[in-house]
Amino acid sequence: MPDVHRPHVVVIGAGFGGTRVVRALRDADVRITLVDRHNFHTFQPLLYQVATAGLDVGDVTFPVRTLLRRHRSASFVMGTVTAVDLAAQTVTVDHGLTLAYDFLVVAAGSVSHSFGVPGVDEHALALKDVDDAVLLRNRLIGDLERASRGVLRGEPRPELGIVVVGGGPTGVETAGGMRELLDKVLAKDYPELALEHLPITVVEAGSRLLAAFDTRSSHSAAEALRGRGIDVRLDAGVDHVEEHSVHLRDGSKLDAGLVVWAAGVAASPLAAAVGTELQRGRLRVEANLSLPGHPNVFAVGDIAAVPGADGAPLPQVAQPAIQAGRHVAGEIVAAIAGRPGTPFRYHDKGSMATIGRNQAVVEFPNGMRFHGWIGWVLWLGLHILYLMGFRNRASTLVNWSWNYLTYDRGARVLARTIADRPD
Ligand SMILES: Cc1cc2nc3c(=O)[nH]c(=O)nc-3n(C[C@H](O)[C@H](O)[C@H](O)COP(=O)(O)OP(=O)(O)OC[C@H]3O[C@@H](n4cnc5c(N)ncnc54)[C@H](O)[C@@H]3O)c2cc1C
């Protein structure tokens, strides 16, 4: 039975931020309830590998209940939080459950953002969670099966090219992964479709790819993609998306079988439901990451606007969430002991993105930069290190070694017959 006399900490979200809070509170004298709409944690940086058949869903996810096994007093609720009542100190979960808290941590992350571009929600596929990644993979392979049947019926091959909108790490990695999947694997699976030179285009509204990186890394990434036959369009804003085409603001049109929307994210809608001040849609926080006027409520990760050294909100990437989660756990322990809060300080650990086999860009805050093969090996090692759970690390290592040595991708079965695009 849980000890009801101990302070109750409710954590919304089992992502990078929320799981870090829970782990850091393992030995604290508190009860914890972790709430997530999924019963697993997702390692989002490798979702594009699921979408491009390099890894299985199980490699990039980790069951929340396994994570909580080592905790004396943590429990899990699977459900979507629909409301937070700061005055009553309660959280409402979608199936009618209300949880009272002494401390609350809002770590609900972000959602894919269309920026109001017409047609995105209807005709483009996002890459934000496991369902998106599986849908993308199924859509690609399902379309090829459909095209193959059409060729047997004597019909011309339909447009199968891929347009990836967004030149950040997700867009770059997805385009590189798709090129490898098509050229090295699917071209052999579907010889009747001649997939080797299928056009893949990356569309970026800004003047360079990987805008958060040094310009040399941006150029290196663009060169590497172009070297693999990927068309990189810079300064190319998307006007609207239709079924099978992307229309740019300059009036040009890109035909596509598949449109991937990797142009950005916005804070989870839960931010607005909390009811405190927002900054660019994210929860504004005090220096110690508590919400203004609510010292027992904290926000971490993509949903929070945590100011960096220059005052601008930190980027919506994993390290700010992880470090903020650890800090908030310390704040809760300090508050229970009657100690004052301390300001959060972010330590930049660098950035990285891979373009595909033997190619990545890695930047460290001390100015060290690695491109090409060395960058790729660093990228592989650091991703293995940060994956949750030994099984996931081992399985990912085995899958990657197999893919590298054999040029094969095992995770390309259509486990469910897709009904999302009928003939
Ligand atoms: C495709 C992709 C690639 C990325 N690549 C990188 C990368 O290479 N490097 C990097 O540093 N960052 C990367 N990121 C960003 C990084 O994954 C996020 O910044 C990080 O996950 C944020 O952590 P978080 O804890 O705030 O949210 P998340 O990790 O997104 O976790 C939020 C959790 O909250 C749950 N949730 C949401 N709403 C509710 C609700 N109402 N009720 C209950 N549960 C809810 C979700 O199910 C989820 O489990 C990538 C993101 C994506 C989508």
mmCIF file of C-alpha atoms and ligand atoms in Angstrom, residues 11-20 34-49 64 76-83 91-94 106-112 126-129 132 169-171 173-174 213 262 265 268-270 300-304 315-322 346 350-354 379 383, ligand 1:
data_model
loop_
_atom_site.group_PDB
_atom_site.id
_atom_site.type_symbol
_atom_site.label_atom_id
_atom_site.label_comp_id
_atom_site.label_asym_id
_atom_site.label_seq_id
_atom_site.Cartn_x
_atom_site.Cartn_y
_atom_site.Cartn_z
ATOM 1 C CA VAL A 11 4.624 13.564 -13.374
ATOM 2 C CA ILE A 12 2.830 14.061 -16.717
ATOM 3 C CA GLY A 13 4.801 12.474 -19.559
ATOM 4 C CA ALA A 14 7.220 9.537 -19.715
ATOM 5 C CA GLY A 15 9.553 11.192 -22.218
ATOM 6 C CA PHE A 16 13.108 12.343 -21.670
ATOM 7 C CA GLY A 17 12.147 14.952 -19.058
ATOM 8 C CA GLY A 18 9.508 13.017 -17.110
ATOM 9 C CA THR A 19 11.464 9.763 -16.837
ATOM 10 C CA ARG A 20 14.507 11.702 -15.645
ATOM 11 C CA LEU A 34 3.730 8.874 -13.641
ATOM 12 C CA VAL A 35 0.991 9.448 -16.247
ATOM 13 C CA ASP A 36 1.436 8.902 -19.981
ATOM 14 C CA ARG A 37 -0.951 8.208 -22.834
ATOM 15 C CA HIS A 38 1.421 5.416 -23.934
ATOM 16 C CA ASN A 39 2.692 2.612 -21.703
ATOM 17 C CA PHE A 40 6.206 3.125 -23.049
ATOM 18 C CA HIS A 41 8.953 5.716 -23.355
ATOM 19 C CA THR A 42 9.978 6.600 -26.918
ATOM 20 C CA PHE A 43 13.514 7.402 -28.005
ATOM 21 C CA GLN A 44 12.426 9.917 -30.649
ATOM 22 C CA PRO A 45 15.884 10.589 -32.149
ATOM 23 C CA LEU A 46 15.745 7.115 -33.739
ATOM 24 C CA LEU A 47 12.140 7.213 -34.971
ATOM 25 C CA TYR A 48 13.357 7.890 -38.496
ATOM 26 C CA GLN A 49 15.127 4.497 -38.313
ATOM 27 C CA VAL A 64 7.259 2.373 -18.385
ATOM 28 C CA PHE A 76 1.927 4.338 -13.446
ATOM 29 C CA VAL A 77 -1.354 5.477 -14.968
ATOM 30 C CA MET A 78 -1.859 5.010 -18.692
ATOM 31 C CA GLY A 79 -4.089 7.801 -19.951
ATOM 32 C CA THR A 80 -4.185 11.272 -21.447
ATOM 33 C CA VAL A 81 -4.201 14.209 -19.046
ATOM 34 C CA THR A 82 -7.008 16.521 -20.137
ATOM 35 C CA ALA A 83 -7.026 19.145 -17.393
ATOM 36 C CA VAL A 91 -4.898 16.475 -12.567
ATOM 37 C CA THR A 92 -7.706 14.913 -14.609
ATOM 38 C CA VAL A 93 -6.982 11.882 -16.765
ATOM 39 C CA ASP A 94 -9.268 11.134 -19.735
ATOM 40 C CA VAL A 106 4.413 18.909 -16.563
ATOM 41 C CA ALA A 107 6.582 17.100 -19.121
ATOM 42 C CA ALA A 108 4.109 16.417 -21.951
ATOM 43 C CA GLY A 109 6.523 17.336 -24.761
ATOM 44 C CA SER A 110 5.429 18.691 -28.137
ATOM 45 C CA VAL A 111 3.358 17.876 -31.218
ATOM 46 C CA SER A 112 4.069 18.173 -34.930
ATOM 47 C CA ALA A 126 4.451 13.639 -39.623
ATOM 48 C CA LEU A 127 7.221 11.872 -37.731
ATOM 49 C CA LYS A 128 6.592 12.548 -34.073
ATOM 50 C CA ASP A 129 5.766 9.223 -32.452
ATOM 51 C CA ASP A 132 3.757 8.046 -37.234
ATOM 52 C CA PRO A 169 18.079 16.932 -38.185
ATOM 53 C CA THR A 170 14.800 14.987 -38.591
ATOM 54 C CA GLY A 171 14.388 15.985 -42.252
ATOM 55 C CA GLU A 173 18.135 11.998 -41.354
ATOM 56 C CA THR A 174 14.830 10.864 -42.871
ATOM 57 C CA PHE A 213 24.664 23.971 -36.453
ATOM 58 C CA ALA A 262 9.448 17.456 -40.586
ATOM 59 C CA VAL A 265 7.032 21.172 -33.494
ATOM 60 C CA SER A 268 1.746 20.036 -26.377
ATOM 61 C CA PRO A 269 -1.788 21.527 -26.181
ATOM 62 C CA LEU A 270 -1.625 20.711 -22.471
ATOM 63 C CA VAL A 300 10.447 20.603 -18.214
ATOM 64 C CA GLY A 301 11.366 19.670 -21.784
ATOM 65 C CA ASP A 302 9.683 20.689 -25.037
ATOM 66 C CA ILE A 303 6.598 22.065 -23.282
ATOM 67 C CA ALA A 304 8.603 24.599 -21.243
ATOM 68 C CA PRO A 315 15.842 24.342 -28.232
ATOM 69 C CA GLN A 316 13.264 21.547 -28.125
ATOM 70 C CA VAL A 317 15.804 18.717 -28.020
ATOM 71 C CA ALA A 318 16.600 15.938 -25.568
ATOM 72 C CA GLN A 319 19.381 17.401 -23.387
ATOM 73 C CA PRO A 320 17.415 20.400 -22.039
ATOM 74 C CA ALA A 321 14.627 17.967 -21.059
ATOM 75 C CA ILE A 322 17.006 15.505 -19.384
ATOM 76 C CA TYR A 346 21.909 24.321 -18.899
ATOM 77 C CA GLY A 350 26.709 19.650 -28.543
ATOM 78 C CA SER A 351 24.586 18.597 -31.517
ATOM 79 C CA MET A 352 24.661 15.864 -34.114
ATOM 80 C CA ALA A 353 22.826 14.562 -37.159
ATOM 81 C CA THR A 354 23.517 11.699 -39.556
ATOM 82 C CA TRP A 379 26.789 9.465 -33.692
ATOM 83 C CA HIS A 383 22.872 7.062 -29.627
HETATM 84 C C1 LIG B 1 11.720 12.501 -35.144
HETATM 85 C C2 LIG B 1 12.426 13.230 -34.040
HETATM 86 C C3 LIG B 1 13.819 13.221 -33.989
HETATM 87 C C4 LIG B 1 14.497 13.872 -32.971
HETATM 88 N N1 LIG B 1 15.866 13.831 -32.951
HETATM 89 C C5 LIG B 1 16.517 14.398 -31.921
HETATM 90 C C6 LIG B 1 17.930 14.293 -31.839
HETATM 91 O O1 LIG B 1 18.579 13.719 -32.719
HETATM 92 N N2 LIG B 1 18.549 14.859 -30.761
HETATM 93 C C7 LIG B 1 17.846 15.500 -29.782
HETATM 94 O O2 LIG B 1 18.441 15.966 -28.814
HETATM 95 N N3 LIG B 1 16.520 15.628 -29.849
HETATM 96 C C8 LIG B 1 15.836 15.093 -30.876
HETATM 97 N N4 LIG B 1 14.476 15.194 -30.941
HETATM 98 C C9 LIG B 1 13.775 15.986 -29.928
HETATM 99 C C10 LIG B 1 13.608 15.227 -28.619
HETATM 100 O O3 LIG B 1 13.148 13.926 -28.856
HETATM 101 C C11 LIG B 1 12.664 16.012 -27.730
HETATM 102 O O4 LIG B 1 13.194 17.287 -27.523
HETATM 103 C C12 LIG B 1 12.472 15.314 -26.394
HETATM 104 O O5 LIG B 1 11.839 14.074 -26.579
HETATM 105 C C13 LIG B 1 11.667 16.192 -25.439
HETATM 106 O O6 LIG B 1 11.500 15.520 -24.258
HETATM 107 P P1 LIG B 1 10.187 15.746 -23.399
HETATM 108 O O7 LIG B 1 10.343 14.939 -22.162
HETATM 109 O O8 LIG B 1 9.907 17.191 -23.263
HETATM 110 O O9 LIG B 1 9.003 15.182 -24.297
HETATM 111 P P2 LIG B 1 8.809 13.756 -24.962
HETATM 112 O O10 LIG B 1 10.045 12.960 -24.953
HETATM 113 O O11 LIG B 1 8.138 14.017 -26.249
HETATM 114 O O12 LIG B 1 7.777 13.051 -23.977
HETATM 115 C C14 LIG B 1 6.495 13.558 -23.764
HETATM 116 C C15 LIG B 1 5.643 12.424 -23.240
HETATM 117 O O13 LIG B 1 4.409 12.964 -22.806
HETATM 118 C C16 LIG B 1 3.348 12.124 -23.226
HETATM 119 N N5 LIG B 1 2.161 12.961 -23.310
HETATM 120 C C17 LIG B 1 1.966 14.018 -24.131
HETATM 121 N N6 LIG B 1 0.794 14.600 -23.870
HETATM 122 C C18 LIG B 1 0.239 13.897 -22.853
HETATM 123 C C19 LIG B 1 -0.977 14.021 -22.126
HETATM 124 N N7 LIG B 1 -1.861 14.999 -22.370
HETATM 125 N N8 LIG B 1 -1.249 13.111 -21.169
HETATM 126 C C20 LIG B 1 -0.380 12.120 -20.907
HETATM 127 N N9 LIG B 1 0.812 11.964 -21.556
HETATM 128 C C21 LIG B 1 1.105 12.847 -22.501
HETATM 129 C C22 LIG B 1 3.818 11.553 -24.538
HETATM 130 O O14 LIG B 1 3.180 10.324 -24.819
HETATM 131 C C23 LIG B 1 5.319 11.378 -24.300
HETATM 132 O O15 LIG B 1 5.627 10.105 -23.797
HETATM 133 C C24 LIG B 1 13.771 14.550 -31.965
HETATM 134 C C25 LIG B 1 12.381 14.556 -32.001
HETATM 135 C C26 LIG B 1 11.708 13.900 -33.031
HETATM 136 C C27 LIG B 1 10.208 13.909 -33.069
#
